[in-house]
Short mmCIF file of C-alpha atoms in Angstrom, two decimals:
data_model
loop_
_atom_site.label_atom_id
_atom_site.label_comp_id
_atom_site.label_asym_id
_atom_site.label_seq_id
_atom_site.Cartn_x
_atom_site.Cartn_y
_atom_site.Cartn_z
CA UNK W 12 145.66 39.76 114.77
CA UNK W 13 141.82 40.74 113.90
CA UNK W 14 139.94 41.27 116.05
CA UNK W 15 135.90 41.42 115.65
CA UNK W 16 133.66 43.11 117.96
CA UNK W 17 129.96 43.26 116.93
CA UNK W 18 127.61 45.91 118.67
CA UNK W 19 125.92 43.42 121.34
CA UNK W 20 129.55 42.82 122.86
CA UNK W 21 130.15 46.39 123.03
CA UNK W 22 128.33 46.83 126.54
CA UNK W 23 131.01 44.63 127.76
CA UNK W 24 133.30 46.79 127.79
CA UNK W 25 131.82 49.60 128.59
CA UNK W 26 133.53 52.49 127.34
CA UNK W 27 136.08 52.70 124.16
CA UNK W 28 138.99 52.79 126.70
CA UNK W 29 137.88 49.05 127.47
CA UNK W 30 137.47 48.45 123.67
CA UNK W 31 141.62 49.83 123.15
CA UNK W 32 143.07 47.91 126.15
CA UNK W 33 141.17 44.73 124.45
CA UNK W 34 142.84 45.24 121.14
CA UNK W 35 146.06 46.24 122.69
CA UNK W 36 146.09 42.96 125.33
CA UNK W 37 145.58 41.03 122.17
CA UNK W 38 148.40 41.90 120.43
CA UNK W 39 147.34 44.74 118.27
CA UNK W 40 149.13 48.11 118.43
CA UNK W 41 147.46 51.07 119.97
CA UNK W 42 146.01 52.92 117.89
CA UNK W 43 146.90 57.20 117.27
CA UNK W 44 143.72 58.96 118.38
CA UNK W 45 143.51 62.17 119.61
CA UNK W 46 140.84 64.11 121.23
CA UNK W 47 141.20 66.62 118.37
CA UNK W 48 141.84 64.34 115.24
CA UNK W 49 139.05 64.54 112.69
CA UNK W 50 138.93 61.88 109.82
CA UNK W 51 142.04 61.43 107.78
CA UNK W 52 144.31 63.57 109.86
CA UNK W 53 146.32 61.94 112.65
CA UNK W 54 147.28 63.97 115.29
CA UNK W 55 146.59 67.89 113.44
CA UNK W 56 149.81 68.09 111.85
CA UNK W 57 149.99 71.55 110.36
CA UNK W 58 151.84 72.02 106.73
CA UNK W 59 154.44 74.69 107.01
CA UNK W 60 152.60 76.73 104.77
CA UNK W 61 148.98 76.99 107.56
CA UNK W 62 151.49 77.31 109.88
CA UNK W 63 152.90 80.29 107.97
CA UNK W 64 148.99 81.84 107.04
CA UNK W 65 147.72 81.51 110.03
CA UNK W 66 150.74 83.33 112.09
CA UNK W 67 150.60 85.88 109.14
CA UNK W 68 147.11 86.92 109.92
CA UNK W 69 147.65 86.56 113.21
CA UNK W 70 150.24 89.28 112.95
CA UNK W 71 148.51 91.53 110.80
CA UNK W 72 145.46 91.88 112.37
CA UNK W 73 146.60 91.25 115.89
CA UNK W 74 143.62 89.07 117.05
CA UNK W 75 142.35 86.44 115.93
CA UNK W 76 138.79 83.99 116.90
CA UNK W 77 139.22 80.47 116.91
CA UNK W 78 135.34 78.50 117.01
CA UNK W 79 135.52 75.58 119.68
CA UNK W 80 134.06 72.94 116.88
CA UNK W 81 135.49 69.73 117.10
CA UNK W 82 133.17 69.19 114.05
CA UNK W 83 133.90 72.39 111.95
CA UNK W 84 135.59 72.11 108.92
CA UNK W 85 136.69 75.38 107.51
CA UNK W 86 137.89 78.37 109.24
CA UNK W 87 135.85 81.20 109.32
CA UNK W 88 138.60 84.01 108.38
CA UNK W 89 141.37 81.28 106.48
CA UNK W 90 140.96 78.70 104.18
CA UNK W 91 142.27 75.79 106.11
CA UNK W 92 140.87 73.06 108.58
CA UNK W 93 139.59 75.20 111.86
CA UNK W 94 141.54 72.31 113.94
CA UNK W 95 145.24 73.41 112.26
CA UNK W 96 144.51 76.79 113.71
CA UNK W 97 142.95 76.07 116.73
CA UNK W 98 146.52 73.78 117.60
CA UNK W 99 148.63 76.21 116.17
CA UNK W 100 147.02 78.91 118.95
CA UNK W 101 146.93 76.85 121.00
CA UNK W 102 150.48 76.15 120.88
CA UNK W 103 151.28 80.03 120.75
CA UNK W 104 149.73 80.31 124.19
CA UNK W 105 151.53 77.83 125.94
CA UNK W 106 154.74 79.76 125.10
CA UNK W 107 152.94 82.80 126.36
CA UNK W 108 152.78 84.64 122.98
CA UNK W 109 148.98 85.25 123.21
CA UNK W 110 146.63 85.62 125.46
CA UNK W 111 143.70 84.09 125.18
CA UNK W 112 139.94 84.55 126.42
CA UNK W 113 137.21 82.13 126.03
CA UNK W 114 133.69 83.44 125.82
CA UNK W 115 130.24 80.71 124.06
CA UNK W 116 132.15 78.57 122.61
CA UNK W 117 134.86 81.05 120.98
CA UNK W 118 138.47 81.67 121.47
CA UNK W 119 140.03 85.07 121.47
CA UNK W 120 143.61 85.36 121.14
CA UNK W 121 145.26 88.98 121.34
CA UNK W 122 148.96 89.00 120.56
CA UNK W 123 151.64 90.35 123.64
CA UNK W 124 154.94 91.77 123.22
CA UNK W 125 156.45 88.81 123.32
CA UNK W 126 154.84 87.13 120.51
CA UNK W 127 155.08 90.12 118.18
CA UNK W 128 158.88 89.98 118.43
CA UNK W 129 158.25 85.65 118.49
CA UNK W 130 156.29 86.66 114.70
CA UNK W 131 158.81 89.22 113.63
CA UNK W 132 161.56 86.69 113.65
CA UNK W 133 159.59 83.73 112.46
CA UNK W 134 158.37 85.82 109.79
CA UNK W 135 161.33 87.81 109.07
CA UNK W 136 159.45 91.34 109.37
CA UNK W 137 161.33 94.57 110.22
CA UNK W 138 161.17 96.25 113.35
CA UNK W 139 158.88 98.68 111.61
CA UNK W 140 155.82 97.00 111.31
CA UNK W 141 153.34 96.38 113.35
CA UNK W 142 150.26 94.77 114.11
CA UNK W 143 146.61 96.43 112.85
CA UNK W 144 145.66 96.51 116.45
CA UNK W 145 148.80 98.80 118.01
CA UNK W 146 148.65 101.37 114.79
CA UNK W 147 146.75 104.45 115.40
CA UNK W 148 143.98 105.42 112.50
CA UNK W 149 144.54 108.42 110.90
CA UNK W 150 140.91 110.53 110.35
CA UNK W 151 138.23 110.94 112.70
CA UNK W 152 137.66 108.84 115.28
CA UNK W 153 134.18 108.02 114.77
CA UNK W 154 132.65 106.88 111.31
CA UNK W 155 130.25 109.70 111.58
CA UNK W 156 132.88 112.67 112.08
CA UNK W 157 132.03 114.87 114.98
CA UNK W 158 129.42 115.91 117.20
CA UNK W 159 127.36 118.59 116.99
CA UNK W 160 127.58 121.20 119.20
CA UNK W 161 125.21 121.48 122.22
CA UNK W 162 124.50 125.46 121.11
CA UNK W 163 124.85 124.93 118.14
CA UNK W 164 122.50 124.32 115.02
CA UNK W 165 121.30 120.55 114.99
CA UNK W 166 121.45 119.67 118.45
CA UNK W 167 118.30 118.64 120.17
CA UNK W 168 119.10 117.36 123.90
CA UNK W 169 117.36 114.19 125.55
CA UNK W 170 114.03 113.28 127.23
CA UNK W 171 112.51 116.79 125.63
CA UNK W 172 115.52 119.24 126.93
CA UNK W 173 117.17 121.63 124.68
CA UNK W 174 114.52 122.26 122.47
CA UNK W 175 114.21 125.90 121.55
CA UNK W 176 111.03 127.81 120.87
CA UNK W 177 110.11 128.37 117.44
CA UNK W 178 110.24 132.35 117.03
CA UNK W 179 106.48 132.75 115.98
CA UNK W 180 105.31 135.55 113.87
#
């Protein structure tokens, strides 16, 4: 069954949900759309091997931000459609594995306990390793090294305090 609609009929129906139930009253099959789909993927089905990437950096860095981009094509961090990780996620937090927080248009996802061990098994890691964001860096803890010492040589207060006279001759 074909079935032709040209643009001036459109109005008639008045949304695309009138459009489907036309095509499916006449015969035609309903068809697989999803909110999410972009061209030439029906439904985001994610190859084994995203799947695998994307849990793998997940696990190694520990969080992970997912763009809210229908339209985006590439993943900022992987090289694979921004949709296959954005489902795969998405996914991980309705089994409670992440957590997620969602802040302009951007997903954060933070790994919990749960979904460590979840990633351990899928992944087949030992017990020993763990996420970047639960190992402690060894070295200073800030780029610079460390503060100067208030008496000491260097250090010159705030708003004018501190400041020593200059020992004139």
């Amino acid at each position: 069954v074909c079935v032709c609609v040209c643009v001036c009929c459109l109005p008639a129906f008045e949304s695309a949900y009138g459009l489907l139930w036309m095509l499916w009253s006449a015969g035609m099959k309903q068809p697989k759309m999803s909110v999410y789909s972009q061209p030439g993927m029906a439904y985001s089905l994610i190859p084994k091997r995203n799947r695998k990437a994307i849990f793998e950096h997940l696990f190694k860095e520990g969080v992970i931000v997912v763009k809210k981009d229908p339209t985006e094509v590439k993943h900022k961090e992987l090289d694979m459609p921004n949709l296959h990780v954005r489902m795969a996620l998405r996914s991980l937090k309705s089994k409670n594995y992440v957590d997620e927080k969602f802040n302009w248009r951007h997903h954060y996802y933070t790994l919990t306990n749960d979904g460590i061990e979840y990633l351990r098994e899928y992944l087949h890691l030992p017990p020993q390793v763990f996420p970047a964001t639960l190992t402690k860096k060894s070295g200073p803890s800030r780029p610079g090294g460390d503060r100067p010492r208030r008496d000491g040589e260097g250090y010159r207060g705030g708003f004018g305090r501190g400041r020593r006279a200059e020992p004139q001759e």
